[in-house]
Coordinates of C-alpha atoms and ligand atoms in Angstrom, one line a residue:
M256 CA 26.3 36.5 58.7
G257 CA 25.3 40.1 58.8
Q258 CA 26.2 42.7 56.1
R259 CA 25.9 46.4 56.8
T260 CA 27.0 49.5 54.8
V261 CA 28.7 52.1 57.0
N262 CA 30.2 55.3 55.3
N263 CA 29.9 53.5 51.9
M264 CA 32.0 50.6 53.2
K265 CA 30.6 47.1 53.2
L266 CA 31.1 45.5 56.5
E267 CA 30.7 41.8 56.9
H268 CA 30.3 40.1 60.3
R269 CA 30.7 36.4 60.0
A270 CA 31.3 34.5 63.2
P271 CA 33.8 31.6 62.9
V272 CA 32.4 28.1 62.5
E273 CA 33.7 27.2 66.0
T274 CA 31.6 29.9 67.5
H275 CA 28.4 28.3 66.1
A276 CA 29.6 24.9 67.3
R277 CA 30.0 26.4 70.8
L278 CA 26.6 28.0 70.7
D279 CA 25.0 24.7 69.6
A280 CA 26.7 22.9 72.5
L281 CA 25.5 25.5 75.0
L282 CA 22.0 25.2 73.6
S283 CA 22.0 21.4 74.0
N284 CA 23.2 21.8 77.5
F285 CA 20.4 24.2 78.4
E286 CA 17.9 21.8 76.7
A287 CA 19.1 18.9 78.9
L288 CA 19.2 20.9 82.1
G289 CA 15.8 22.6 81.9
R290 CA 13.5 19.7 82.8
R291 CA 15.7 18.6 85.7
N292 CA 15.8 22.0 87.4
V293 CA 13.6 21.3 90.4
G294 CA 15.5 23.0 93.2
Y295 CA 15.1 26.6 92.0
P296 CA 11.7 28.4 91.4
C297 CA 12.1 29.0 87.7
N298 CA 9.1 28.2 85.4
H299 CA 10.6 26.7 82.3
D300 CA 7.3 26.6 80.4
F301 CA 7.0 29.7 78.2
D302 CA 7.1 30.8 74.6
Y303 CA 8.2 34.4 73.9
S304 CA 9.0 33.8 70.2
A305 CA 6.5 36.5 69.3
L306 CA 8.8 39.0 71.0
L307 CA 12.0 38.0 69.1
P308 CA 11.7 40.8 66.5
F309 CA 12.1 43.3 69.3
M310 CA 15.7 42.1 69.7
Q311 CA 16.6 44.0 66.5
Y312 CA 16.1 47.4 68.2
C313 CA 18.0 49.3 70.8
M314 CA 15.3 49.7 73.4
N315 CA 15.8 51.3 76.8
N316 CA 13.4 52.1 79.6
V317 CA 15.6 54.7 81.2
G318 CA 14.0 56.6 84.1
D319 CA 10.6 56.7 85.6
P320 CA 8.0 54.6 83.6
F321 CA 5.3 57.1 84.7
H322 CA 7.1 60.0 83.2
D323 CA 8.2 61.0 79.7
S324 CA 11.7 60.4 78.4
N325 CA 13.8 61.9 75.6
F326 CA 14.8 58.3 74.7
R327 CA 11.6 57.3 73.0
S328 CA 12.4 53.7 72.0
N329 CA 11.0 52.4 75.3
T330 CA 8.2 50.2 76.6
H331 CA 7.1 52.6 79.4
E332 CA 3.5 52.4 78.4
I333 CA 3.6 48.6 78.6
E334 CA 5.5 48.8 81.9
R335 CA 2.8 51.0 83.4
E336 CA 0.3 48.3 82.5
V337 CA 2.4 45.7 84.2
I338 CA 2.6 47.8 87.3
A339 CA -1.2 48.4 87.3
R340 CA -1.7 44.6 87.0
F341 CA 0.6 43.9 90.0
A342 CA -1.0 46.7 92.0
G343 CA -4.4 45.0 91.5
M344 CA -3.0 41.7 92.5
M345 CA -1.2 43.1 95.6
R346 CA -4.4 45.0 96.6
L347 CA -2.9 48.5 96.1
D348 CA -5.2 51.2 94.8
R349 CA -4.0 51.8 91.2
D350 CA -4.2 55.6 91.7
Q351 CA -1.8 55.3 94.6
A352 CA 0.5 52.8 93.0
W353 CA 3.9 53.4 91.7
G354 CA 6.5 50.9 90.6
Y355 CA 8.8 49.7 87.9
V356 CA 10.2 46.5 86.4
T357 CA 13.5 45.6 88.1
S358 CA 16.4 43.4 87.3
G359 CA 15.1 40.9 89.9
G360 CA 14.2 40.3 93.5
T361 CA 17.4 41.8 94.9
E362 CA 16.7 45.2 93.2
G363 CA 13.1 45.1 94.4
N364 CA 14.2 44.5 97.9
M365 CA 16.8 47.2 97.6
Y366 CA 14.1 49.7 96.4
G367 CA 11.8 48.9 99.3
L368 CA 14.6 49.3 101.8
Y369 CA 15.7 52.5 100.1
V370 CA 12.2 54.0 100.3
G371 CA 11.9 52.7 103.9
R372 CA 15.2 54.2 105.0
E373 CA 14.4 57.6 103.2
T374 CA 11.1 57.6 105.0
F375 CA 12.6 56.9 108.4
P376 CA 16.4 57.7 108.2
D377 CA 16.8 56.7 111.9
G378 CA 14.8 53.5 111.5
V379 CA 16.0 50.1 112.6
V380 CA 15.5 47.3 110.1
Y381 CA 14.2 44.0 111.4
F382 CA 14.3 40.8 109.5
S383 CA 14.4 37.1 110.3
Q384 CA 17.2 34.5 110.1
D385 CA 15.3 33.0 107.1
T386 CA 15.2 36.3 105.1
H387 CA 16.9 36.1 101.7
Y388 CA 20.6 36.8 101.7
S389 CA 20.1 39.9 99.4
V390 CA 18.7 41.8 102.4
V391 CA 21.9 41.5 104.5
K392 CA 23.9 42.7 101.5
I393 CA 21.5 45.6 100.9
L394 CA 21.7 46.7 104.5
R395 CA 25.5 46.8 104.2
V396 CA 25.3 48.9 101.1
L397 CA 22.7 51.3 102.8
K398 CA 24.6 51.2 106.1
A399 CA 21.2 50.9 107.7
R400 CA 21.0 49.9 111.4
N401 CA 19.5 46.5 111.6
I402 CA 18.7 43.5 113.9
M403 CA 18.2 39.9 112.8
I404 CA 15.3 38.2 114.6
K405 CA 15.2 34.5 115.4
S406 CA 13.2 32.2 113.1
Q407 CA 10.9 29.4 114.1
D408 CA 11.8 25.9 112.9
N409 CA 9.2 26.2 110.2
G410 CA 11.0 29.3 108.8
E411 CA 8.5 31.9 110.0
I412 CA 9.7 34.7 112.1
D413 CA 9.7 34.2 115.9
Y414 CA 7.0 36.8 116.9
D415 CA 8.0 36.7 120.6
D416 CA 11.6 37.6 119.7
L417 CA 10.4 40.3 117.4
H418 CA 8.1 41.8 120.1
E419 CA 10.8 41.8 122.7
T420 CA 13.5 43.3 120.4
I421 CA 11.2 46.1 119.2
R422 CA 10.2 46.8 122.8
I423 CA 13.8 47.3 123.8
N424 CA 14.4 49.7 120.8
R425 CA 11.0 51.4 121.0
D426 CA 12.5 54.9 120.5
A427 CA 13.5 54.1 116.9
P428 CA 11.1 53.8 113.9
V429 CA 10.6 50.2 112.6
I430 CA 11.4 49.1 109.1
F431 CA 10.2 45.5 108.8
I432 CA 11.0 43.0 106.1
A433 CA 8.2 40.6 105.8
N434 CA 9.0 37.3 104.1
I435 CA 6.1 36.4 101.9
G436 CA 7.6 33.0 101.0
T437 CA 11.1 32.3 102.4
T438 CA 13.6 30.9 99.9
M439 CA 14.2 27.6 101.7
K440 CA 11.0 26.7 103.4
G441 CA 8.3 28.9 101.7
A442 CA 7.4 30.3 105.1
I443 CA 5.1 33.4 105.2
D444 CA 5.5 35.9 108.1
D445 CA 2.1 37.0 109.4
V446 CA 2.0 40.7 108.7
A447 CA -1.3 41.0 110.6
K448 CA 0.6 39.7 113.7
V449 CA 3.5 42.1 113.1
R450 CA 1.1 45.0 112.8
G451 CA -0.5 43.8 116.0
I452 CA 2.9 43.9 117.8
L453 CA 3.5 47.4 116.5
D454 CA 0.1 48.5 117.8
D455 CA 0.7 46.8 121.1
L456 CA 4.0 48.7 121.6
A457 CA 2.4 51.9 120.3
V458 CA 5.0 52.2 117.5
T459 CA 3.5 54.5 114.9
N460 CA 6.5 55.2 112.8
A461 CA 6.7 51.9 110.9
Y462 CA 7.4 50.8 107.4
V463 CA 6.8 47.3 106.1
H464 CA 8.5 45.9 103.0
A465 CA 7.4 42.6 101.7
D466 CA 9.8 40.2 99.9
A467 CA 7.2 38.3 97.9
A468 CA 9.6 37.0 95.3
L469 CA 7.8 33.7 94.7
S470 CA 4.5 33.8 96.8
G471 CA 3.6 37.2 95.3
M472 CA 2.6 35.2 92.3
I473 CA 0.8 32.5 94.3
L474 CA -1.3 34.1 97.1
P475 CA -3.3 36.3 94.7
F476 CA -4.5 33.1 93.0
V477 CA -5.5 30.9 95.9
E478 CA -8.9 30.7 97.7
D479 CA -7.6 31.1 101.2
P480 CA -4.4 33.1 101.2
Q481 CA -2.4 34.1 104.3
P482 CA -2.5 37.9 104.9
Y483 CA -0.7 39.6 102.0
G484 CA -0.9 42.8 100.1
F485 CA -1.0 46.4 100.8
D486 CA -4.4 46.0 102.6
A487 CA -2.5 43.8 105.1
G488 CA -0.1 46.7 105.8
F489 CA 2.7 46.6 103.2
D490 CA 4.3 49.8 102.2
S491 CA 6.3 48.3 99.4
A492 CA 6.8 44.8 97.8
A493 CA 9.2 43.0 95.5
I494 CA 8.0 40.2 93.3
S495 CA 10.1 38.2 90.9
G496 CA 9.3 37.9 87.2
H497 CA 11.5 35.0 86.4
K498 CA 10.0 32.6 89.0
M499 CA 6.3 31.7 88.6
I500 CA 5.6 33.8 85.5
G501 CA 8.5 32.3 83.6
S502 CA 10.8 35.0 82.1
P503 CA 14.0 33.7 80.5
L504 CA 15.6 37.0 81.5
P505 CA 15.8 37.7 85.2
C506 CA 13.4 40.5 86.3
G507 CA 10.9 41.5 88.9
V508 CA 8.6 44.2 90.0
A509 CA 9.1 46.9 92.7
L510 CA 5.9 48.2 93.9
T511 CA 5.2 51.0 96.4
K512 CA 3.0 54.1 97.0
R513 CA 3.3 57.2 94.8
E514 CA 3.4 59.5 97.8
Y515 CA 6.7 57.9 99.0
V516 CA 8.4 58.1 95.7
A517 CA 7.5 61.8 95.2
R518 CA 9.9 62.6 98.0
L519 CA 12.8 60.8 96.3
S520 CA 12.5 62.0 92.7
R521 CA 14.9 64.2 90.9
S522 CA 14.5 65.5 87.3
I523 CA 17.4 64.8 84.9
E524 CA 17.7 67.1 82.0
Y525 CA 20.1 65.0 79.8
V526 CA 17.6 62.2 79.3
G527 CA 14.5 64.2 80.2
V528 CA 13.4 61.8 82.8
L529 CA 12.5 61.6 86.5
D530 CA 15.2 59.7 88.2
T531 CA 13.2 57.6 90.6
T532 CA 14.5 54.1 89.7
L533 CA 17.7 52.6 91.1
A534 CA 19.2 51.9 87.7
G535 CA 19.3 54.6 85.0
S536 CA 19.2 52.6 81.7
R537 CA 16.8 49.8 82.2
N538 CA 15.7 46.7 80.3
A539 CA 12.8 47.4 78.0
M540 CA 12.4 43.7 77.0
T541 CA 11.5 42.4 80.4
P542 CA 8.4 44.6 80.9
L543 CA 7.3 43.3 77.5
M544 CA 7.8 39.7 78.6
L545 CA 5.8 40.2 81.8
W546 CA 3.0 42.0 79.9
Y547 CA 2.9 39.3 77.2
A548 CA 2.7 36.5 79.8
F549 CA -0.4 38.1 81.3
E550 CA -1.9 38.7 77.8
R551 CA -1.3 35.0 77.0
Y552 CA -2.5 33.4 80.2
G553 CA -4.8 36.0 81.7
M554 CA -5.6 35.9 85.4
E555 CA -7.6 32.7 84.9
G556 CA -4.6 31.0 83.2
F557 CA -2.3 31.9 86.1
R558 CA -5.0 30.7 88.6
E559 CA -4.9 27.3 86.8
M560 CA -1.1 27.3 86.7
V561 CA -0.8 27.9 90.4
A562 CA -3.5 25.3 91.2
G563 CA -1.6 22.8 89.2
C564 CA 1.7 23.6 91.0
L565 CA 0.1 23.3 94.4
D566 CA -1.5 20.0 93.3
V567 CA 1.9 18.6 92.4
A568 CA 3.4 19.9 95.7
E569 CA 0.7 18.0 97.6
Y570 CA 1.4 14.9 95.6
A571 CA 5.2 15.3 96.3
V572 CA 4.7 15.5 100.1
A573 CA 2.5 12.4 100.0
R574 CA 4.8 10.5 97.6
F575 CA 7.9 11.3 99.7
R576 CA 6.2 10.3 103.0
D577 CA 4.8 7.1 101.5
S578 CA 8.4 6.2 100.7
G579 CA 9.5 6.9 104.3
I580 CA 11.0 10.3 103.6
P581 CA 9.6 13.0 106.0
A582 CA 8.7 15.8 103.6
W583 CA 6.5 18.8 104.4
R584 CA 5.3 22.1 103.0
H585 CA 3.5 25.2 104.2
K586 CA -0.1 26.0 103.3
N587 CA -0.2 27.6 99.8
S588 CA 3.4 26.7 99.2
V589 CA 5.0 25.0 96.2
T590 CA 8.2 24.5 98.2
V591 CA 8.5 20.9 99.4
V592 CA 11.1 20.5 102.2
F593 CA 12.8 17.1 102.8
P594 CA 16.1 15.9 104.3
K595 CA 19.1 16.6 102.2
P596 CA 19.5 13.7 99.7
S597 CA 22.8 12.3 98.5
G598 CA 25.2 14.3 96.3
E599 CA 24.2 12.3 93.2
V600 CA 20.6 13.2 93.6
F601 CA 20.9 16.9 94.3
R602 CA 23.4 17.3 91.4
K603 CA 21.2 15.4 89.0
W604 CA 18.1 17.4 89.9
Q605 CA 19.8 20.8 90.7
I606 CA 18.4 20.6 94.1
A607 CA 19.4 23.4 96.5
P608 CA 20.8 22.0 99.8
Y609 CA 20.8 24.1 103.0
G610 CA 22.3 22.5 106.1
D611 CA 20.6 19.2 106.5
I612 CA 17.5 20.0 104.4
A613 CA 16.7 20.5 100.7
H614 CA 13.7 21.4 98.7
V615 CA 11.9 20.6 95.5
I616 CA 9.9 23.5 94.1
T617 CA 7.0 22.3 92.0
M618 CA 7.0 24.9 89.2
P619 CA 4.9 24.3 86.1
H620 CA 7.5 22.1 84.4
V621 CA 7.6 19.7 87.4
T622 CA 5.1 17.0 87.0
R623 CA 3.9 14.0 89.1
E624 CA 6.2 11.9 86.9
T625 CA 9.2 14.1 87.7
I626 CA 8.4 13.7 91.4
D627 CA 8.2 9.9 91.0
E628 CA 11.6 9.9 89.4
I629 CA 13.2 12.0 92.1
V630 CA 11.7 9.9 94.9
D631 CA 12.9 6.7 93.1
D632 CA 16.4 8.2 92.8
C633 CA 16.4 9.1 96.5
L634 CA 15.5 5.6 97.5
R635 CA 17.9 4.0 95.1
H636 CA 20.9 6.0 96.3
K637 CA 19.8 5.4 99.9
S638 CA 19.7 1.7 99.5
E639 CA 23.0 1.7 97.5
R640 CA 24.6 3.3 100.5
G641 CA 22.9 0.8 102.8
G642 CA 20.9 3.7 104.4
Ligands
PLP868 C1 12.6 35.2 98.9 C2 13.6 35.7 97.9 N1 13.8 37.0 97.9 C3 14.7 37.5 97.0 C4 15.3 36.8 96.0 C5 16.3 37.4 95.1 O1 16.0 37.3 93.9 P1 17.0 37.6 92.7 O2 17.9 36.4 92.6 O3 16.1 37.7 91.5 O4 17.7 38.9 92.9 C6 15.1 35.4 96.0 C7 15.7 34.5 95.0 O5 15.6 33.4 95.0 C8 14.2 34.8 97.0 O6 13.9 33.5 97.1

């Protein structure tokens, strides 16, 4: 119950009993589902209770986090620290870095493509068959000319097809979407090879956006990462906040270079901000959550978390294979691919099927015991069907 006085009138807000019953049921449902969510890359291990008091305030990060705003109940300062942290991880000089906390991977991809398209309005966007579905949608919104390139069976882009297709369209600038961890197979497009193709074809007008939704929080923490980061040739990157980091509210980071954004910015008098972000009003809680996660774990904590996830992924591949199920994964990937299991198994474990394959993503809440249970379920249902 909440009681407030407005214009000398006492206002009581009491939700009916049934409402509480419904909320309780919803909570129990989430409680039951959490541990068995192994098909989507959401880390369920977190504790943001220290941030609950902030839910009492009307906070809004409207506008550019690197610029003042008339709306002062914001977390812009914290957001700038989050961007600096990601810039360091993605090997972008902090003085050159610009970015903001987005609503998720889709907005981050949209930002990258927007900057790419503004940089090269006549550019052709190249992306692979395995690129996340958000990109095709964004290209429709932007009405950007684009060509889908074939993928290899392992999910990585087909470099020969890319080379040949760019060669045919050599007169147009290139805007390339690099998959730094594809959704289904965790494949990483080799940006060094792509830059090599551009050099070979003497294409100098090129922009590379990296969709690093999940692996942007893995590669910075491993000993021998595939080429990633702005030093490998990225011009922008999108990384998710609700995946490896574990944010209960979907969010992400859009990262690019200050010089590109300077061309896009407009000043808005009403809110006293620079209008550089896609959304106007923006979530002020999610930057706080990302910042708090790094305060809590530190880089060393995330290194340990990622190492643990990779260890369970390795165990999963071995455990599936020992049971006669041909599973595999890419180097530095927590995405374990295996043949699509029966409907009972993928419904129970919230496994994402795609054609004749499926995957388990070994996020921090997925343990070796969880993998044992999944493999046992796969075998049981297979034998029940006489498979
Ligand atoms: C590779 C990749 N890119 C982008 C996204 C889009 O993220 P969101 O659902 O946060 O918009 C996802 C989501 O799973 C993804 O796997």
